[in-house]
mmCIF file of C-alpha atoms in Angstrom:
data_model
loop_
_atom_site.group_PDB
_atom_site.id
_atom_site.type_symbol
_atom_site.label_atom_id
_atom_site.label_comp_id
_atom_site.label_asym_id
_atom_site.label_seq_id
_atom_site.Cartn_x
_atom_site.Cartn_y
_atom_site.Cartn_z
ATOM 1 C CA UNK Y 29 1.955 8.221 -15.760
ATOM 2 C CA UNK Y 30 1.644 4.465 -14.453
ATOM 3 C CA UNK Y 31 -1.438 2.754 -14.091
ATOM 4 C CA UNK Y 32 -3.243 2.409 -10.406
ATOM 5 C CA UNK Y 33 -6.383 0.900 -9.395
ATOM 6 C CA UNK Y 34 -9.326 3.212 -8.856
ATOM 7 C CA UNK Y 35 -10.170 4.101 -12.343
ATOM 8 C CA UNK Y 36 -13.948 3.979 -12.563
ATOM 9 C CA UNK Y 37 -14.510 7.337 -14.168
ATOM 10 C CA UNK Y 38 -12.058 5.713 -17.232
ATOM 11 C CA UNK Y 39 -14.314 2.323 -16.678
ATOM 12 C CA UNK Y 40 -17.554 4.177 -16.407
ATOM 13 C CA UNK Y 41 -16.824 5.702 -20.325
ATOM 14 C CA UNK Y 42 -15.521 2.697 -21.738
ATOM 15 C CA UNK Y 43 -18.097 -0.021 -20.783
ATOM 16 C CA UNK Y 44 -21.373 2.683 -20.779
ATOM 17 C CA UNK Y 45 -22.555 2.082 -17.156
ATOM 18 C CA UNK Y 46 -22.862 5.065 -14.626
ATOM 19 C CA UNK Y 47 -20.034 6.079 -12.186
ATOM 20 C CA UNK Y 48 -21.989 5.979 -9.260
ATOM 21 C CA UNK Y 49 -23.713 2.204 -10.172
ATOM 22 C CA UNK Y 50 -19.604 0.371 -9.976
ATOM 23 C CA UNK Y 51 -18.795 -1.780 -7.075
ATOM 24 C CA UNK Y 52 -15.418 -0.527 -7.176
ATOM 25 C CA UNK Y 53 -12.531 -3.456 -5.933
ATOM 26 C CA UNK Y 54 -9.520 -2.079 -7.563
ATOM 27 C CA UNK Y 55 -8.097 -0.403 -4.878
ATOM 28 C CA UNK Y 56 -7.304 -2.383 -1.601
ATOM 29 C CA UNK Y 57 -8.108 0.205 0.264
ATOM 30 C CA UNK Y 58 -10.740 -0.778 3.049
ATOM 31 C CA UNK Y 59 -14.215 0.095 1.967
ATOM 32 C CA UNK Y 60 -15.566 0.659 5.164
ATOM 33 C CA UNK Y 61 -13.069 3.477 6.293
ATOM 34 C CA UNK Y 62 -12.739 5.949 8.950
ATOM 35 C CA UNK Y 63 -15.538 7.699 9.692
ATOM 36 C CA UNK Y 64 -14.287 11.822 9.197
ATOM 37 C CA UNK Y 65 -15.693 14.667 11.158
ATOM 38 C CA UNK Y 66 -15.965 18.025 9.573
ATOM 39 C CA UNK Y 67 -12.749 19.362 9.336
ATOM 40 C CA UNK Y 68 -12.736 23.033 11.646
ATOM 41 C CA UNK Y 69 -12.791 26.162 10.209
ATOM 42 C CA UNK Y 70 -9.170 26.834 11.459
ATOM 43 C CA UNK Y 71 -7.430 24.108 9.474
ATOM 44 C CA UNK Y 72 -8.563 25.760 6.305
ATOM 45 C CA UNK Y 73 -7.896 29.309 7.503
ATOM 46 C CA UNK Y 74 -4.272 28.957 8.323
ATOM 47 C CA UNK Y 75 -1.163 27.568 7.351
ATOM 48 C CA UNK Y 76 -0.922 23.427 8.268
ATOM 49 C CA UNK Y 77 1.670 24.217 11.109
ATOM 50 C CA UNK Y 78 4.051 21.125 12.751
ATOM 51 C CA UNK Y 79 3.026 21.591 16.932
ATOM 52 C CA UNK Y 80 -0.612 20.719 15.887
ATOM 53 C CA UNK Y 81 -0.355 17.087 17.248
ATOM 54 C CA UNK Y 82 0.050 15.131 13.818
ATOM 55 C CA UNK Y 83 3.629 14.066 14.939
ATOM 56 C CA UNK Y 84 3.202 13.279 18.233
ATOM 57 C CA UNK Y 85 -0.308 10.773 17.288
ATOM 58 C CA UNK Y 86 1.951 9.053 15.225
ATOM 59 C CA UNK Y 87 4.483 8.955 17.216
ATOM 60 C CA UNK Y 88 2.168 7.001 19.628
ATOM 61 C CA UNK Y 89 0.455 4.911 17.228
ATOM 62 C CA UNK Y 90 3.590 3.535 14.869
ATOM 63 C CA UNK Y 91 5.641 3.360 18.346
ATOM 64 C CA UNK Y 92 8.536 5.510 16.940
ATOM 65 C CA UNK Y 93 9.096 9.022 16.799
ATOM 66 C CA UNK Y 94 11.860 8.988 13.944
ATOM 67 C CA UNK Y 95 9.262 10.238 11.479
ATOM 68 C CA UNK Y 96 8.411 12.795 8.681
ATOM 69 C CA UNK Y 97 4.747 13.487 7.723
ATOM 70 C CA UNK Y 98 4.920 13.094 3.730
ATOM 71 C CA UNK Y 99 1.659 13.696 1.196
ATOM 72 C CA UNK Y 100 1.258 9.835 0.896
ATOM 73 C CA UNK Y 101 4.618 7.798 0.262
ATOM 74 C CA UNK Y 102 4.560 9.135 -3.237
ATOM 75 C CA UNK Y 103 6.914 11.661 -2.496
ATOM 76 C CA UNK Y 104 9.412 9.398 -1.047
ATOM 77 C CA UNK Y 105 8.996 6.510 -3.279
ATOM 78 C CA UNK Y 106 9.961 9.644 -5.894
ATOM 79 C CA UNK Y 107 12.700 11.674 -3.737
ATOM 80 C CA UNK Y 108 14.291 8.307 -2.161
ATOM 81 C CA UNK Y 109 16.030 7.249 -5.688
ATOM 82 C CA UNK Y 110 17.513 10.859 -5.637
ATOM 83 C CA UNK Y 111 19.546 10.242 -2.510
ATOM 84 C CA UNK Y 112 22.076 7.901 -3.727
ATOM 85 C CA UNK Y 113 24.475 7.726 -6.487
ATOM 86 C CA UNK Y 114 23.683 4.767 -9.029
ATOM 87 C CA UNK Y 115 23.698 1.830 -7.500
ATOM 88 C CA UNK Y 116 22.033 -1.956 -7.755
ATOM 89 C CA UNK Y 117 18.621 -2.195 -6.798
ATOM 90 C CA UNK Y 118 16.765 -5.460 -5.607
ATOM 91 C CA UNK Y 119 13.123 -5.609 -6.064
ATOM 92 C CA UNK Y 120 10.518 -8.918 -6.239
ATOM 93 C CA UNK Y 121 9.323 -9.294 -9.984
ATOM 94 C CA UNK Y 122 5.639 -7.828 -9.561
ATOM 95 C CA UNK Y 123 5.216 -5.035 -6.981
ATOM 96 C CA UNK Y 124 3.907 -1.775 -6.816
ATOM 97 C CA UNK Y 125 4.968 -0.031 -9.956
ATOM 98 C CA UNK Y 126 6.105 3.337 -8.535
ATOM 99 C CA UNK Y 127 8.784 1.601 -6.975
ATOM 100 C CA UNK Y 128 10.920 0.535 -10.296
ATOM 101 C CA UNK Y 129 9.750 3.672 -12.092
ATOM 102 C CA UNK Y 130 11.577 5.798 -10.272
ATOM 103 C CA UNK Y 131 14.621 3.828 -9.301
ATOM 104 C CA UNK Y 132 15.508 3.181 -12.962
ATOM 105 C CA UNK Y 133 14.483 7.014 -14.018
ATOM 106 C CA UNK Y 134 17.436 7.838 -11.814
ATOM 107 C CA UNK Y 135 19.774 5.945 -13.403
ATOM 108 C CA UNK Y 136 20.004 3.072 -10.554
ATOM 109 C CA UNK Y 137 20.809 -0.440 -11.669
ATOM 110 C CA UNK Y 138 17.348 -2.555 -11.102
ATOM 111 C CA UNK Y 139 17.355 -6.598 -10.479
ATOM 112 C CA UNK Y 140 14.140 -8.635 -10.251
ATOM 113 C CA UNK Y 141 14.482 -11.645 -7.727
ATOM 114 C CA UNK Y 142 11.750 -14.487 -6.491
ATOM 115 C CA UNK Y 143 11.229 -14.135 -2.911
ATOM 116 C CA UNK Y 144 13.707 -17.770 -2.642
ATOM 117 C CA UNK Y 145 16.453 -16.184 -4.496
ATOM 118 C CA UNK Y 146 16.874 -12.887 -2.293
ATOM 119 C CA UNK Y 147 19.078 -14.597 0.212
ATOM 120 C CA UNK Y 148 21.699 -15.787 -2.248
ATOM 121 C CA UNK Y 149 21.370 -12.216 -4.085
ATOM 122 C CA UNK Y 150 21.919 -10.047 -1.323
ATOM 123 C CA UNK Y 151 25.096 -9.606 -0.769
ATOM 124 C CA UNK Y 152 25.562 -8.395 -4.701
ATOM 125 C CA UNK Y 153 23.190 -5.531 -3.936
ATOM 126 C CA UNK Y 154 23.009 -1.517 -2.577
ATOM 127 C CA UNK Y 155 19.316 -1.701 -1.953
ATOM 128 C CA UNK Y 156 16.611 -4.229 -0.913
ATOM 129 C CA UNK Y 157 13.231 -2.418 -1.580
ATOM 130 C CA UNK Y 158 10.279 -5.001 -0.489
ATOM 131 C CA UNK Y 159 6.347 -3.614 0.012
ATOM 132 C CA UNK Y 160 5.711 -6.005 2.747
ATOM 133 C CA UNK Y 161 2.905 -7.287 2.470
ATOM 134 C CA UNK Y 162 3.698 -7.329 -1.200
ATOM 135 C CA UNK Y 163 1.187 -5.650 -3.552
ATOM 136 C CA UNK Y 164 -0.670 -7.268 -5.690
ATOM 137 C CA UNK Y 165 0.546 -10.834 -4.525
ATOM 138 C CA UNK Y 166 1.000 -10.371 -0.679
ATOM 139 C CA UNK Y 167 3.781 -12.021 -0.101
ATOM 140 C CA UNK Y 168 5.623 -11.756 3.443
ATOM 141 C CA UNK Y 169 8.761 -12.619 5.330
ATOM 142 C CA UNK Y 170 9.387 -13.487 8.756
ATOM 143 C CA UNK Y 171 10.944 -10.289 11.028
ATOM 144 C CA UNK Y 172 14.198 -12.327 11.346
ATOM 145 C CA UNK Y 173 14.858 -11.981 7.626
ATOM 146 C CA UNK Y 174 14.185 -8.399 7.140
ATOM 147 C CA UNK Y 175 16.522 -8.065 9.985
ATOM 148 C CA UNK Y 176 19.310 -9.923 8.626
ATOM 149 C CA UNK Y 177 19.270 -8.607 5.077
ATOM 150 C CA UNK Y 178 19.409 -5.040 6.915
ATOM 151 C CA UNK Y 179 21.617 -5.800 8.838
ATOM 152 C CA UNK Y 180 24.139 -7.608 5.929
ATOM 153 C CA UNK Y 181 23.501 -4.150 3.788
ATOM 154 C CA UNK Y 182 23.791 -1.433 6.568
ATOM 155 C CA UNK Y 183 27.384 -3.289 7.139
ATOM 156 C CA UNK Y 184 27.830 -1.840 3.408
ATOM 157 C CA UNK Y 185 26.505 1.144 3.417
ATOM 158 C CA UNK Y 186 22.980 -0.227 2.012
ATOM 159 C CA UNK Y 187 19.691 0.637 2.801
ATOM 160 C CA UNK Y 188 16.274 -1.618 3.282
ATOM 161 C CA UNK Y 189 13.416 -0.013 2.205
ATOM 162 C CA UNK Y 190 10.133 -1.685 3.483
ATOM 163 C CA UNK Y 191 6.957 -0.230 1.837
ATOM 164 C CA UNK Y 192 4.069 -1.077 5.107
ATOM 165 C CA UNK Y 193 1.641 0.739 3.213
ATOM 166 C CA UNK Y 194 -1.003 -2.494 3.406
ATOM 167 C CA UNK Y 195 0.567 -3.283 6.931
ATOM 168 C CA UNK Y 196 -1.785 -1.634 9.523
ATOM 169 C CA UNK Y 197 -4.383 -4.295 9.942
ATOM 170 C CA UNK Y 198 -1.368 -6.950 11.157
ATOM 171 C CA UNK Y 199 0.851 -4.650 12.852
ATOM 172 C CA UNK Y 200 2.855 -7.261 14.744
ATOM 173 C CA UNK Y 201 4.816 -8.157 11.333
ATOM 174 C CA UNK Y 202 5.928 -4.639 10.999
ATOM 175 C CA UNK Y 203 9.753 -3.401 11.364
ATOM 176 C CA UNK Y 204 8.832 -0.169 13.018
ATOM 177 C CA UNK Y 205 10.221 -1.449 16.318
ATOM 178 C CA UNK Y 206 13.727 -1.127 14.290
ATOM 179 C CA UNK Y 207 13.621 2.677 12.908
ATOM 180 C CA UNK Y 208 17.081 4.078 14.048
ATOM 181 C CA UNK Y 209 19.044 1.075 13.225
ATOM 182 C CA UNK Y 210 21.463 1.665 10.114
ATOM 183 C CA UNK Y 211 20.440 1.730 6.907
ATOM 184 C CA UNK Y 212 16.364 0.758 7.367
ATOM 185 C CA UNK Y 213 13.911 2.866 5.898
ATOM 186 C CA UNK Y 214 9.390 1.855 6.693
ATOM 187 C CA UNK Y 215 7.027 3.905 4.496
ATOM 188 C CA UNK Y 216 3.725 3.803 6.219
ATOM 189 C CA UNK Y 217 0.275 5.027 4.388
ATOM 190 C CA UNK Y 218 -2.551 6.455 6.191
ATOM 191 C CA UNK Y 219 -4.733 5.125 2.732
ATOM 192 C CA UNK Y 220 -4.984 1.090 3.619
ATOM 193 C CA UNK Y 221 -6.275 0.542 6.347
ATOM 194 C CA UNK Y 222 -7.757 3.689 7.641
ATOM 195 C CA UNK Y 223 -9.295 4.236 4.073
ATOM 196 C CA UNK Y 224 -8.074 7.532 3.808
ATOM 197 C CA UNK Y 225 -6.721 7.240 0.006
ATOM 198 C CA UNK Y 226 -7.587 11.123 -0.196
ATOM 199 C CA UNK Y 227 -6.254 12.938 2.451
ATOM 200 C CA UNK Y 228 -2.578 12.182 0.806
ATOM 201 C CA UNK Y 229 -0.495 11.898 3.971
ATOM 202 C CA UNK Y 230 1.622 8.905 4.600
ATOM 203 C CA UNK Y 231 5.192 8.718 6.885
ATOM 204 C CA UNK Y 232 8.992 8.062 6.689
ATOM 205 C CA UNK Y 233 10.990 6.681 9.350
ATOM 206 C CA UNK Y 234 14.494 6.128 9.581
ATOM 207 C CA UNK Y 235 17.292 7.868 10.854
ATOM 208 C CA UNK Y 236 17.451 11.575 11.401
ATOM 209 C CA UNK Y 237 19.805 12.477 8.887
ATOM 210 C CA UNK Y 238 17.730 10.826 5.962
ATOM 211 C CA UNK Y 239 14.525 12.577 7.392
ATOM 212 C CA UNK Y 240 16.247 16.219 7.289
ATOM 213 C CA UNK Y 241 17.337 15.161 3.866
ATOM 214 C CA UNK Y 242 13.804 13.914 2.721
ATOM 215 C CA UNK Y 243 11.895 17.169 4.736
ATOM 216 C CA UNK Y 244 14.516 19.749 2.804
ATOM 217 C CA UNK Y 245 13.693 18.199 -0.901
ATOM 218 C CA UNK Y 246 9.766 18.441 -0.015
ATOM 219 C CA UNK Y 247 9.715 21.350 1.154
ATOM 220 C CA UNK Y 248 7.078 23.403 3.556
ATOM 221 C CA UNK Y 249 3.483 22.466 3.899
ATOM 222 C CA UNK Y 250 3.428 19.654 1.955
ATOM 223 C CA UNK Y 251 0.114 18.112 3.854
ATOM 224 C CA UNK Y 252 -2.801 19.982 4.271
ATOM 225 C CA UNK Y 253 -4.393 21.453 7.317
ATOM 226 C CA UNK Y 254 -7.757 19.538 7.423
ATOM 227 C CA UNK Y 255 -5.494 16.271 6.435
ATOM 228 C CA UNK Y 256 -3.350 16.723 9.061
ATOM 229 C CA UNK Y 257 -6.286 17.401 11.319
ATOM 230 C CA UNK Y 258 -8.563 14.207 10.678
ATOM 231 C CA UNK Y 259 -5.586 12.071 10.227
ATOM 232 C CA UNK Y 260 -4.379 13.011 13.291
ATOM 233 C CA UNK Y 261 -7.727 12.263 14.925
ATOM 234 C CA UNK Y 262 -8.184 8.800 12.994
ATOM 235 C CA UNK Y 263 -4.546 7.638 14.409
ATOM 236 C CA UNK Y 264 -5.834 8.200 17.768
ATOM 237 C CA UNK Y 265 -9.011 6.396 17.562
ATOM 238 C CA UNK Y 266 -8.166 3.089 19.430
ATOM 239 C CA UNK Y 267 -11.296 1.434 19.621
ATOM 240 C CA UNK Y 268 -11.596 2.054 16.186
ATOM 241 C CA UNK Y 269 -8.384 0.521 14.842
ATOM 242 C CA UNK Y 270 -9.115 -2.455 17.294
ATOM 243 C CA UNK Y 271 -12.819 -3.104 15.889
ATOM 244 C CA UNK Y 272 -11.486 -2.718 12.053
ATOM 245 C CA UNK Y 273 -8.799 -5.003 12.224
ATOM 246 C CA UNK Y 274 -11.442 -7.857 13.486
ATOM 247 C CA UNK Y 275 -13.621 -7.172 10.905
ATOM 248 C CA UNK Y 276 -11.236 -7.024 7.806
ATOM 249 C CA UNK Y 277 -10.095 -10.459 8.993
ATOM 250 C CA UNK Y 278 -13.234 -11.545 8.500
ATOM 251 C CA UNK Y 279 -13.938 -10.041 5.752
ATOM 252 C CA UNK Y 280 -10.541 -11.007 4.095
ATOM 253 C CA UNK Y 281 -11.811 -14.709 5.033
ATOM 254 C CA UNK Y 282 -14.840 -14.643 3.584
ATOM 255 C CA UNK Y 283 -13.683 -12.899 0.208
ATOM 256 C CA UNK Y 284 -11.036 -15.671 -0.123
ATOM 257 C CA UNK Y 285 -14.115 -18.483 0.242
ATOM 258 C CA UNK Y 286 -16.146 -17.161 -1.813
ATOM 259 C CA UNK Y 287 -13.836 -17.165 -4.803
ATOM 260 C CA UNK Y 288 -12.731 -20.543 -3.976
ATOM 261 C CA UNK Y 289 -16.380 -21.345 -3.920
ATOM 262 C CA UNK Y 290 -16.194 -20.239 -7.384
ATOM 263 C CA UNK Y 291 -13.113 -22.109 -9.009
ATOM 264 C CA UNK Y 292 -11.425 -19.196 -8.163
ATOM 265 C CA UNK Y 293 -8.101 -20.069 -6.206
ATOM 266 C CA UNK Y 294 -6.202 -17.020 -5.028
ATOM 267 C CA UNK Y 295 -2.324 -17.602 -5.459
ATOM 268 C CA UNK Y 296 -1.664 -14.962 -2.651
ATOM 269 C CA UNK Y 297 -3.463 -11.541 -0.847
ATOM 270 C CA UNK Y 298 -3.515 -9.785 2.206
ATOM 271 C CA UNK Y 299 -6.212 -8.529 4.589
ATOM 272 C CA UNK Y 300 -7.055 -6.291 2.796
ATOM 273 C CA UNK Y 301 -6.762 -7.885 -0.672
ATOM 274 C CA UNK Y 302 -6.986 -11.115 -3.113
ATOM 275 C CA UNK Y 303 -4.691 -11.970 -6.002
ATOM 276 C CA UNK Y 304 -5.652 -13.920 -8.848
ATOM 277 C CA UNK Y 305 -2.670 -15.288 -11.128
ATOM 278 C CA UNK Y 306 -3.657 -17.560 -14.607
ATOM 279 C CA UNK Y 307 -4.450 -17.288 -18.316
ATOM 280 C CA UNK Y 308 -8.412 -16.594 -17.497
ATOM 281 C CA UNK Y 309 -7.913 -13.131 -16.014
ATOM 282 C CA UNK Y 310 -8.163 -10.894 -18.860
ATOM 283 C CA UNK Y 311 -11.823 -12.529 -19.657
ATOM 284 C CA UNK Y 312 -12.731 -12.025 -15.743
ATOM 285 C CA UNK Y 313 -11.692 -8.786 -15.748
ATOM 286 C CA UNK Y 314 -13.828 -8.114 -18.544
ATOM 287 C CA UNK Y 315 -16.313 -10.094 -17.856
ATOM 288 C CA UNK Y 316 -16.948 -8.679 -14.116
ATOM 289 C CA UNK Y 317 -16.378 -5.122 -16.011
ATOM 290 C CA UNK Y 318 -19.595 -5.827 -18.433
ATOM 291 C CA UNK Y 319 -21.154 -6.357 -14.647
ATOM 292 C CA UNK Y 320 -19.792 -2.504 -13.522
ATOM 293 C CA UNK Y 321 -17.630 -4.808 -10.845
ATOM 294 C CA UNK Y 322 -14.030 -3.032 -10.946
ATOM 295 C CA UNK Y 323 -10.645 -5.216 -10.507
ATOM 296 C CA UNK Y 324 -7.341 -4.368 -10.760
ATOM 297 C CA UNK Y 325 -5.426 -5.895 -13.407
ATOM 298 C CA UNK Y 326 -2.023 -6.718 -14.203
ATOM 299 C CA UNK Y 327 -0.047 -7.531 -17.682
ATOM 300 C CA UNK Y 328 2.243 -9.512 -15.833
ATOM 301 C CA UNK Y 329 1.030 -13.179 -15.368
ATOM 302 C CA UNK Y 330 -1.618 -11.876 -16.143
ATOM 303 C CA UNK Y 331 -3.235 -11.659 -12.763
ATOM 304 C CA UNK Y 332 -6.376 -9.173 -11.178
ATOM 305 C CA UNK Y 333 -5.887 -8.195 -7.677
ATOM 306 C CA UNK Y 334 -9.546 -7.844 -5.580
ATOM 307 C CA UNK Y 335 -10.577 -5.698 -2.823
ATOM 308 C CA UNK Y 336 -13.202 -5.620 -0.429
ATOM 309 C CA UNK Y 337 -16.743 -5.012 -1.312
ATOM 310 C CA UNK Y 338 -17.775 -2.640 1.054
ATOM 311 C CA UNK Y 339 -21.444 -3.622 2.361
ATOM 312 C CA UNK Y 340 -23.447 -6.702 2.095
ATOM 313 C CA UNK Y 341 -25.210 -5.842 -1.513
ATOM 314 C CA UNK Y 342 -21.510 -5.219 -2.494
ATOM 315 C CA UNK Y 343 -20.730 -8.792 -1.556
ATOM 316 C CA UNK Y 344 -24.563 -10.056 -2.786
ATOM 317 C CA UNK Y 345 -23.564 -8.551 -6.420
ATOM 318 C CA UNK Y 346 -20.057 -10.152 -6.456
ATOM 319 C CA UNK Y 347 -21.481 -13.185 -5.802
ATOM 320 C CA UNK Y 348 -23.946 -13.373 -8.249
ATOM 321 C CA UNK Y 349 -21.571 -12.852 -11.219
ATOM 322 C CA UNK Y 350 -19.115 -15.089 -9.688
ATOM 323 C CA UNK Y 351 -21.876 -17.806 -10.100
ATOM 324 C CA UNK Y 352 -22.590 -16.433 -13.392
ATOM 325 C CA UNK Y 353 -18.494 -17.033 -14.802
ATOM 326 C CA UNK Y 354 -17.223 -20.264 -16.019
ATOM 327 C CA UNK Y 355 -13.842 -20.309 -16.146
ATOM 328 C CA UNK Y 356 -12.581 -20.844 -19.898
#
């Protein structure tokens, strides 16, 4: 099993301070999520069924109907790779690990490229898979080159695959207005931005063909009733989506400050998100640990990827051990 963020039971046992006392900013996943109702006595008591209104609130909110309802994008970041015969595989160097995993388990040919070298490597390659913004190191690329790298594969029979799972809270970047054209596949996470991480339901779009493939391999009720009924409400909640994306903006500011305050220059992030690339991460993941502060870290680099504290003695006990850390 790969690593994820999240971890604090694991971090709890290893550096001796209680599971409930960690600020936990491993994740990404917005701290101040959507508030859930008690799921009705129905949703547990029968069988999740399709003409409940999941489809159609997505529908409306991602502005395309060419979707399947997965259990989080896990299952087709796993069932994707079984769809084609071998084939070469473009990915950036550092990106979410479940990608690569299960591309090379299936026997697919897998090349790393910088985010300047993807033009010139195109053209060699089957598939483009990009999480857009990238995760950890939030990279992004204008809509005008997704759509011309699609457009050079489809002519090949290729696919682009864009991961939008931290997309939500800048939705005017997305390539959802594209679903139907050849060869693009958007996974989409209800976890992000919505804070949902447990409910385990996520979407596919592309073409129809793809999604009958992707719904036959998964199978029946593969998302819960309650899940399907509180997502279904939190995609329709307008005024909430509006509010939250104002305030993780600021909040995405004023995370990237205060480490900067600190000597602590991020070398890329997201709204939702700060990465941290350099030879003193290992000791500040440690040393924020010994605090019961949770990062994520990564080998490669090595770099730490930050989240969002979640209230205002979250951000009161980051800053204190930032002003506590000298940088070796």
């Amino acid at each position: 099993m790969l690593e994820h963020g999240g971890g604090i039971l694991r971090a709890a046992q290893q550096y001796g301070i209680p599971a409930q006392d960690w600020l936990d900013l491993s994740t990404g996943l917005n701290p101040q999520g959507w508030p859930v109702p008690a799921a009705s006595p129905r949703s547990w008591q029968r069988l999740p069924e399709e003409d409940d209104g999941l489809e159609q609130a997505a529908a409306d909110y991602y502005g395309s109907p060419l979707l399947l309802p997965v259990a989080g994008s896990q299952p087709a970041i796993q069932l994707l790779p079984t769809l084609r015969p071998a084939c070469r595989v473009g990915m950036l160097p550092l990106c979410y690990a479940e990608h690569p995993w299960h591309w090379e388990q299936n026997g697919h040919q897998l090349s790393r490229h910088a985010p300047e070298d993807i033009d010139a490597a195109i053209d060699q390659l089957d598939v483009l898979l990009l999480c857009h913004p990238n995760n950890p190191t939030g990279t992004t690329f204008s809509r005008a080159q997704l759509q011309d790298w699609r457009a050079r594969l489809a002519c090949r029979g290729g696919w682009l695959i864009i991961d939008e799972a931290f997309m939500d809270a800048t939705p005017e970047h997305s390539l959802l207005a594209d679903v139907g054209l050849p060869g693009l596949i958007v996974l989409r996470s209800i976890g992000k931005f919505f804070g949902l991480a447990g409910a385990r339901v996520g979407f596919v779009f592309a073409w129809p063909a793809l999604l009958q493939q992707l719904a036959e391999a998964i199978g029946p009720w593969s998302i819960n009733g309650p899940a399907r009924e509180v997502v279904k409400q939190a995609l329709q909640d307008s005024a909430w989506q509006h509010h939250m994306r104002a305030q993780l903006a600021t909040d995405s500011a004023r995370l990237q400050q205060l480490l900067q305050m600190h000597g602590l220059n991020p070398a890329g992030g997201s709204v939702l998100f700060q990465w941290l690339q350099g030879a003193h991460c290992p000791a500040l993941f440690d040393f924020l640990a010994r605090r019961g502060i949770l990062l994520r870290q990564f080998a490669d680099g090595p770099s730490l990827r930050l989240g969002l504290p979640p209230d205002e003695a979250g951000w009161q006990q980051l800053e204190t051990a930032l002003a506590q850390w000298e940088k070796p």
